Structures are given as C-alpha cells and as structure tokens.
Short mmCIF file of C-alpha atoms and ligand atoms in Angstrom, two decimals:
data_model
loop_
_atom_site.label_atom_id
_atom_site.label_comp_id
_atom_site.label_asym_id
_atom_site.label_seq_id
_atom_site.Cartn_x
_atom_site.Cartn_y
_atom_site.Cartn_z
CA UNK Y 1 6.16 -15.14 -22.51
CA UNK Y 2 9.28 -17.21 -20.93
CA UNK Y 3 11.10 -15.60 -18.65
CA UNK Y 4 14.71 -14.39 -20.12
CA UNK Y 5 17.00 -14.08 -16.86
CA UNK Y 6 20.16 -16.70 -17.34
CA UNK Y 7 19.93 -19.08 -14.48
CA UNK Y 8 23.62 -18.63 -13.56
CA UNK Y 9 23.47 -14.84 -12.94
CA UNK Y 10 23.35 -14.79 -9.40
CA UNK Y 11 25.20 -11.18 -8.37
CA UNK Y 12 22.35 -8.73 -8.93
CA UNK Y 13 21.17 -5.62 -7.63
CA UNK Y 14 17.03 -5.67 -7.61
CA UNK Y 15 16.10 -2.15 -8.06
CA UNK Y 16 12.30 -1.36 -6.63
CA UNK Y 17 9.26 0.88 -8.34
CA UNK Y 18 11.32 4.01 -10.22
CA UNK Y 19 8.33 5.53 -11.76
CA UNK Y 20 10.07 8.33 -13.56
CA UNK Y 21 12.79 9.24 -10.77
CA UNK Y 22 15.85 9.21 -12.93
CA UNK Y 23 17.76 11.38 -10.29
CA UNK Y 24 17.18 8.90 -7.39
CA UNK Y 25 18.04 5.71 -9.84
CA UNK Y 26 21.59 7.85 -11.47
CA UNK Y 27 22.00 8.24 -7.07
CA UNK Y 28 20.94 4.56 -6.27
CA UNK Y 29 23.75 3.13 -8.59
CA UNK Y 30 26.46 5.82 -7.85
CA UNK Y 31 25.60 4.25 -4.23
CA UNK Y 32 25.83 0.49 -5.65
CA UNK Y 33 29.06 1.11 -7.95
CA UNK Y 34 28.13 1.99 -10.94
CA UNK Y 35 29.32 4.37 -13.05
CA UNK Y 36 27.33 6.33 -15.46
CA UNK Y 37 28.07 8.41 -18.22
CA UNK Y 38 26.18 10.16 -21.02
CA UNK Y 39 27.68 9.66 -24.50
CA UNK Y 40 25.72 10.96 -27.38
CA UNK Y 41 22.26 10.65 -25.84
CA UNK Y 42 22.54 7.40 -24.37
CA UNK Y 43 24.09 5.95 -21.50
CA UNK Y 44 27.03 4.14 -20.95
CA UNK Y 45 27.65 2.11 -17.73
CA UNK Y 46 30.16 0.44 -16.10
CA UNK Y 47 28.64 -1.80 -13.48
CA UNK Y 48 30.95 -3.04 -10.25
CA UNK Y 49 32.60 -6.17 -11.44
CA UNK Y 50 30.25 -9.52 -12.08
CA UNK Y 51 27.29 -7.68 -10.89
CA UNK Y 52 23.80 -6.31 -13.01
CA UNK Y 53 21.05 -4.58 -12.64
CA UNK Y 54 17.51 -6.26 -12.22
CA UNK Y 55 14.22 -4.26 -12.23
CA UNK Y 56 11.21 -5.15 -10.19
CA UNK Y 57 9.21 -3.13 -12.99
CA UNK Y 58 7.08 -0.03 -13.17
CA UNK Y 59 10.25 1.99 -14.62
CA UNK Y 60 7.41 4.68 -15.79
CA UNK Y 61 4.63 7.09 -15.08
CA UNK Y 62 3.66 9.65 -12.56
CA UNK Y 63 7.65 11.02 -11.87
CA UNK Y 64 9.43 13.45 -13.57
CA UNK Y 65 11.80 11.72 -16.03
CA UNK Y 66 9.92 8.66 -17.43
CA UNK Y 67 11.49 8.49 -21.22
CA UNK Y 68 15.16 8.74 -19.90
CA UNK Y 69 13.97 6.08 -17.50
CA UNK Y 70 13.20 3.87 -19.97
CA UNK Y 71 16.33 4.68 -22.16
CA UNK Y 72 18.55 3.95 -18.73
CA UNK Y 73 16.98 0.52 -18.38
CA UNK Y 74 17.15 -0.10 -22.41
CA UNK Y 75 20.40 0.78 -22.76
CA UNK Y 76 21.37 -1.21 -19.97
CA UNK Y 77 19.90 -4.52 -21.22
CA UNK Y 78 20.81 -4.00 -24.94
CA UNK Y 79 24.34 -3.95 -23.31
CA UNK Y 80 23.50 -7.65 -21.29
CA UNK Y 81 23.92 -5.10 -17.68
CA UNK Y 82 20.23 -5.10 -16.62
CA UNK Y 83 17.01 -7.21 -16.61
CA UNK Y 84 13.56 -5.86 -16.31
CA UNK Y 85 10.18 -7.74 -15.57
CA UNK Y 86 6.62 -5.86 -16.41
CA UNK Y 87 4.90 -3.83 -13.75
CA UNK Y 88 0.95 -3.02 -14.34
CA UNK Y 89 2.23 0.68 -15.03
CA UNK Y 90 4.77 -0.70 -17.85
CA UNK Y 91 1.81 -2.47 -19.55
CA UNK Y 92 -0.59 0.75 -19.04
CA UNK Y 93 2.31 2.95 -21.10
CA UNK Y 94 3.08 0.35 -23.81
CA UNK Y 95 -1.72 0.07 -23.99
CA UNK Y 96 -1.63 4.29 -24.85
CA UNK Y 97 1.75 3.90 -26.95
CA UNK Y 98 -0.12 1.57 -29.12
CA UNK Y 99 -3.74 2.81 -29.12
CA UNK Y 100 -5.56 0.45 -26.98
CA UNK Y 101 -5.93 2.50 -24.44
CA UNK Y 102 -6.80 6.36 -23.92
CA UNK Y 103 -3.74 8.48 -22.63
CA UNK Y 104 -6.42 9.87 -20.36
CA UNK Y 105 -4.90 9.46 -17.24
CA UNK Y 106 -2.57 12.98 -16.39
CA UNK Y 107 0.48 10.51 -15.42
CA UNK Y 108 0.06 8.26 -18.80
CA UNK Y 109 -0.85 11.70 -20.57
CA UNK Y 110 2.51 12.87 -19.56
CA UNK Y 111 4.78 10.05 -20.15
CA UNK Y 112 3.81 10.16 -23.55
CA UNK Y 113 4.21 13.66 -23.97
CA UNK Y 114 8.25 13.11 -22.65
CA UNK Y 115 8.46 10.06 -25.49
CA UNK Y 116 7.41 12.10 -27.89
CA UNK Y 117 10.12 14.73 -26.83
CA UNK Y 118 12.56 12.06 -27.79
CA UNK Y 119 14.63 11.78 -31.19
CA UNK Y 120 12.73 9.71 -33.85
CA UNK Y 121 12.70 6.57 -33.58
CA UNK Y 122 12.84 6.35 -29.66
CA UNK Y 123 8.64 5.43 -28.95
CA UNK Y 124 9.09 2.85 -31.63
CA UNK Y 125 12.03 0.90 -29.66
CA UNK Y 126 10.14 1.89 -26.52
CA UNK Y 127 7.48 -0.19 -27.35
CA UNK Y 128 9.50 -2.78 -28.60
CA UNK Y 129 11.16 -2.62 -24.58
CA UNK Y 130 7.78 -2.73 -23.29
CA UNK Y 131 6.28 -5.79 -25.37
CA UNK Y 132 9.16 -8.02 -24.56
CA UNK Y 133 9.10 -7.46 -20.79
CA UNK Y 134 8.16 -11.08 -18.86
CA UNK Y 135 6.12 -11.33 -16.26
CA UNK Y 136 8.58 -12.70 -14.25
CA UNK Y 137 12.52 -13.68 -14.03
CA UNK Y 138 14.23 -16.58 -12.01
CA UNK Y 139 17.66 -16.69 -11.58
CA UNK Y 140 20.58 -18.49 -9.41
CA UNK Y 141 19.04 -21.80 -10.67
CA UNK Y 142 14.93 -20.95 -9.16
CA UNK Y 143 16.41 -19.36 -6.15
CA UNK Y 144 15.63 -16.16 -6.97
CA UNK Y 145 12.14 -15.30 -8.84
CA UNK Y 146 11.21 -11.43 -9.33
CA UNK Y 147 8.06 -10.27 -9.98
CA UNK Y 148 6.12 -7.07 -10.09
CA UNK Y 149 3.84 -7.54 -7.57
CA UNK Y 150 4.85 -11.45 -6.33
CA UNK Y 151 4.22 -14.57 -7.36
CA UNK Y 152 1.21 -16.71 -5.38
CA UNK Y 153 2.00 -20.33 -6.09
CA UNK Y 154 6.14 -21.27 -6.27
CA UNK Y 155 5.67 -24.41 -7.25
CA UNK Y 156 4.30 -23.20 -9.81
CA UNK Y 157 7.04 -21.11 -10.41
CA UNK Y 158 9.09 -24.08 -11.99
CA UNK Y 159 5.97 -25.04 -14.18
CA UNK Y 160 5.89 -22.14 -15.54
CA UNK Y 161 9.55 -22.20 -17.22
CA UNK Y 162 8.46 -24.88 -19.21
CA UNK Y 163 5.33 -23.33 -21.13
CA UNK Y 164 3.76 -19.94 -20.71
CA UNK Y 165 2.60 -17.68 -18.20
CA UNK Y 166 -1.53 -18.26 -17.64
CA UNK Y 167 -3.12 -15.20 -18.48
CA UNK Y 168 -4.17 -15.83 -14.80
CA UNK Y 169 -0.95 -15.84 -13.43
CA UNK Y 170 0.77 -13.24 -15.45
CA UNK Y 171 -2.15 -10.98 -14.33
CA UNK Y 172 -1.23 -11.71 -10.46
CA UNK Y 173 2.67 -11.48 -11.26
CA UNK Y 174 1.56 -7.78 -12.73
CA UNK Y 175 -1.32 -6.74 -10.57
CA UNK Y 176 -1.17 -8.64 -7.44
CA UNK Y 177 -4.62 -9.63 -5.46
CA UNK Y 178 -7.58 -8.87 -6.73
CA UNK Y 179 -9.67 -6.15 -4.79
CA UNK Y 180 -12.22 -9.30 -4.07
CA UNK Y 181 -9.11 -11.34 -2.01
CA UNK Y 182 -8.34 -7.81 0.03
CA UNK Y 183 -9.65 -7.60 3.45
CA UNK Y 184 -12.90 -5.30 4.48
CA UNK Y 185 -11.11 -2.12 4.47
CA UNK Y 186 -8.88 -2.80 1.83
CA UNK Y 187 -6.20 -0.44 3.57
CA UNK Y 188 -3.68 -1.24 4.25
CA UNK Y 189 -3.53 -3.58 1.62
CA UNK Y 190 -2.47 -6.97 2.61
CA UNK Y 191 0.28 -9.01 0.70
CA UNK Y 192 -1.70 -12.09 1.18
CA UNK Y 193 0.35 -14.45 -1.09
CA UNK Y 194 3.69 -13.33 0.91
CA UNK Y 195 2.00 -14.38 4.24
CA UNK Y 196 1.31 -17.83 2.87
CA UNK Y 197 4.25 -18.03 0.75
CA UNK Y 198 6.50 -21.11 1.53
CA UNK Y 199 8.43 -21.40 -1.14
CA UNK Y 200 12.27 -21.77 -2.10
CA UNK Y 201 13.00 -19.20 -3.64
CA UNK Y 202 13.33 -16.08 -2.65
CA UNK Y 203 10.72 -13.63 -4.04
CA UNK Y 204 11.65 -9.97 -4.89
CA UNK Y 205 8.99 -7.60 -5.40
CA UNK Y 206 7.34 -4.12 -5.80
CA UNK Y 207 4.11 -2.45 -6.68
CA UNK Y 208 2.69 -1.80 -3.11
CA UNK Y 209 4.85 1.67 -1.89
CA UNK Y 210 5.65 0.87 1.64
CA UNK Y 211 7.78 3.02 4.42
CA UNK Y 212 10.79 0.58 5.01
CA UNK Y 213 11.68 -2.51 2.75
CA UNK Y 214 9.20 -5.84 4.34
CA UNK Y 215 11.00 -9.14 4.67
CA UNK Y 216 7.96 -11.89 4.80
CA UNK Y 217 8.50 -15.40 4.91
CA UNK Y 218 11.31 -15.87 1.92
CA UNK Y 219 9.77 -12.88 0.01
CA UNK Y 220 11.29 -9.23 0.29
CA UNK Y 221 8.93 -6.11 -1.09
CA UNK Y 222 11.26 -3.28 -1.81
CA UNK Y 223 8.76 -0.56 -3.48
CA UNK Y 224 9.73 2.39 -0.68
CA UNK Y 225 7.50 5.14 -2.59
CA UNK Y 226 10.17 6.67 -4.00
CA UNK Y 227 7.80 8.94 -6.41
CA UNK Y 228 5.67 9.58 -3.44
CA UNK Y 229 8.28 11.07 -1.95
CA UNK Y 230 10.01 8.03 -0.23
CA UNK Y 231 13.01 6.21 -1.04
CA UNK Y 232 14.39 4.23 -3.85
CA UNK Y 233 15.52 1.28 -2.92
CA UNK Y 234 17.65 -2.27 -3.99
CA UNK Y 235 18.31 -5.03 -2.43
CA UNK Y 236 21.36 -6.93 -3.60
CA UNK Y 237 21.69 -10.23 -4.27
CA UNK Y 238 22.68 -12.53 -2.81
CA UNK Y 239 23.40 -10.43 -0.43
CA UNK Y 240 20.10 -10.12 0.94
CA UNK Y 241 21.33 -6.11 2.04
CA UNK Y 242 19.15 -3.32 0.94
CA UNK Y 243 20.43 0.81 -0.21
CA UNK Y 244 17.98 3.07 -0.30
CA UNK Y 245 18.13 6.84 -1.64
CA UNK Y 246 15.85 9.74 -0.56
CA UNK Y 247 13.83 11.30 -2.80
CA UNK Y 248 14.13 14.85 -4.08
CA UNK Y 249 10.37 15.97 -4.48
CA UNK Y 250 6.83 14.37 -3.76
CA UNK Y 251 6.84 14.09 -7.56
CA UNK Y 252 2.97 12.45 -7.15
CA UNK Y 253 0.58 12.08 -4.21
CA UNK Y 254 -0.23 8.71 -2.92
CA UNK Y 255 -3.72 7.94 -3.23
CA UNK Y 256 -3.40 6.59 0.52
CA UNK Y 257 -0.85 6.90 3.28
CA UNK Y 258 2.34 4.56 2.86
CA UNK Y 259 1.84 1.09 5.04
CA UNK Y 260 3.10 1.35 8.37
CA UNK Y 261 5.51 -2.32 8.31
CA UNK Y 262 4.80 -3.35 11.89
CA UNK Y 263 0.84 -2.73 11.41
CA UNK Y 264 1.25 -4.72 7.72
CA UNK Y 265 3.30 -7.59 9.33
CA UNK Y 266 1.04 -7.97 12.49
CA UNK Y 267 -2.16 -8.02 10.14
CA UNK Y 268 -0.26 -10.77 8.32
CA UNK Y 269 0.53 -12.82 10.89
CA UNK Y 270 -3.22 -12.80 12.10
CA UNK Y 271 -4.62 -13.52 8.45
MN1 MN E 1 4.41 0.98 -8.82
#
C-alpha cells in the first residue's frame, strides 16, 4: 500500500501507542489545543490552527476504550485532521474482525466485544479504517517518515513511494526486529535499526513502551506505556518538543519492566 500523508503537511502532532486510553488521548489534545466535542455519537474537533494529528499506530487493544478510540482517529481523518499508520496490534484487530484469526487473546477478545457494543454499521467501517492503514507515512517532503515500529533502511524509504511496501519491509515497519536479530537476553529489547540509522529523515516511532521518550540518531520512539500505566505521549512537529499525559490506571500489565533509557542507549552505543 502507498503511503497517503501529503508531502506538504509539515505542522503535526505524532501521537505514540494509545491502546484503548481514550481519557489520556481526549487529555493529550486538550494539552496540544484541540478542542473536542461530542455531537451525536461522533466527534467533532477543532485542531489549533494549520496543525493535525498523526498516529504512530496501535490505536487498539488491551485499554479500556478501544472502539471510541478508533471512532476518535476515524472521525478525525474522514475530516482531513489526522493520519494513522498500522501498528502489529491494528492488524491483529482488523485478522479477528474478519475471521482470520481467533479472538482468543483476552485483549483482542475484548476489543471486539466494545465494537460490537457500537451502533450498526460501526465494525463494518472499522474494518474498512483498519484495511486502509499504510505501513508507513512521509511527510515535509521525506523529512519526516512514521512508522509503527521504525523503518531499517531510509534509503529505501524513497524507493518505496514509488511501488509498494515488500511484504518484508511492511512486516519490519509493523513488527520491528525479528526475535532472531535481538541480543541473548532479548531484554531489554534493542532498537537495533535506530542505532544504525543514518538517515535524513527523521523517524517517529512506537511499539516498544519505554519510561521517557528516546531520541537516537535522527529517530525519536515516543511509545511511554501509556496502557501500562505510563504516559501518553506526542511529539510535535517540527517542533521536535514532546507532551506527555499520565495515565489514570495500569489498564494492562507489561509482560516485562519498561526500558530504563540510559541502560537502552548505552547498550546501543556498544552494539
Ligand atoms: Mn503497542
């Protein structure tokens, strides 16, 4: 799929891994200037002027308010005010919504259960959300690329505009490394790509909850574990400034600690 962000759209606010939290995202943008306002089931937003909302992906699973989640972000880009990219967990949801994959998992059990608590109609444009979400998004003419969990090769990034995404690639830009390219231990997990990463652009990115936002090289990971019971966090462009929101709960328990950012960048620097 070709990435859909307009090249000229260079005032954005990259918003990290929301997973659910629709409190901490209604706080984030009350923080950022936007104002938000329920009309008739939807929302309707007024964003600060020239500015828009860009999503790192994973908008769902494992927090409390997945399906108004989703209708935030698709309200917002039917009205041209957001952009979203795929996380792994977007792709998992939109697998179960469509039968090719069990809804076994408890988190993917219960984001269904909240779509299905929608009005009719609202899975079926859900999915639609879900299937057209790229792998990745440039914008401000390849200076900014945004990806789930990164983007290994930039020069390929520039490639890529002009055909489609590998299935290779748009596995990494979803996924990240595979557990064969982590270290022995495998905790904490090292952003390998971002340590090697020389390219242009500045890469935005989420997927791997860490305690503080992690500039490496020209890359910037701002997944702060909000669901986890960390922050919620954006990092405006082209600002380069992050805001970050508490959490209200520990609305799911991290599988391992969150990555202490001095211990992650030192390992980097070795590797
Ligand atoms: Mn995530």
């Amino acid at each position: 799929m070709l990435p859909t962000g307009t090249a000229d759209q260079c005032f954005l606010d990259v918003v990290g891994d929301v997973h659910g939290c629709l409190d901490e995202l209604l706080q984030l943008m009350a923080a950022l200037g936007y104002r938000v306002e329920r009309l008739a089931g939807n929302y309707a937003v007024v964003p600060p002027p020239g500015r828009k909302l860009a999503f790192v992906g994973d908008l769902v699973n494992r927090g409390p308010a997945t399906a108004q989640v989703l209708r935030m972000a698709m309200s917002m880009a039917a009205a041209g005010q957001a952009f979203c990219v795929a996380g792994n967990h977007d792709e998992k949801l939109l697998r179960a919504l469509t039968g090719q994959d069990a809804e076994s998992a408890p988190d993917l059990a219960q984001s269904v259960v909240q779509l299905d608590g929608e009005p009719d109609g609202f899975r079926a444009q859900a999915v639609e959300f879900l299937r057209g979400l790229p792998a990745f998004l440039l914008f401000d003419g390849g200076r900014l690329a945004i990806a789930h969990a990164g983007i290994k090769d930039p020069a390929g990034i520039l490639e890529w505009t002009q055909g489609s995404l590998s299935a290779e690639a748009r596995a990494f830009a979803l996924h990240g490394e595979a557990a064969g390219e982590l270290d022995e231990t495998a905790a904490p997990r090292r952003p390998r790509w971002a340590a090697d990463y020389r390219g242009k652009a500045l890469v935005v990115y989420g997927h791997t909850p860490l305690a503080e936002p992690l500039w490496l090289n020209n890359t910037a990971a701002i997944d702060t574990g909000c669901v986890y019971g960390g922050r919620l966090t954006a990092l405006r462009y082209p600002e380069r400034a992050t805001v970050s929101v508490p959490a209200k709960a520990v609305y799911s328990r991290s599988r391992r600690p969150f990555q202490v950012n001095a211990l992650l960048a030192a390992q980097t620097e070795k590797a």
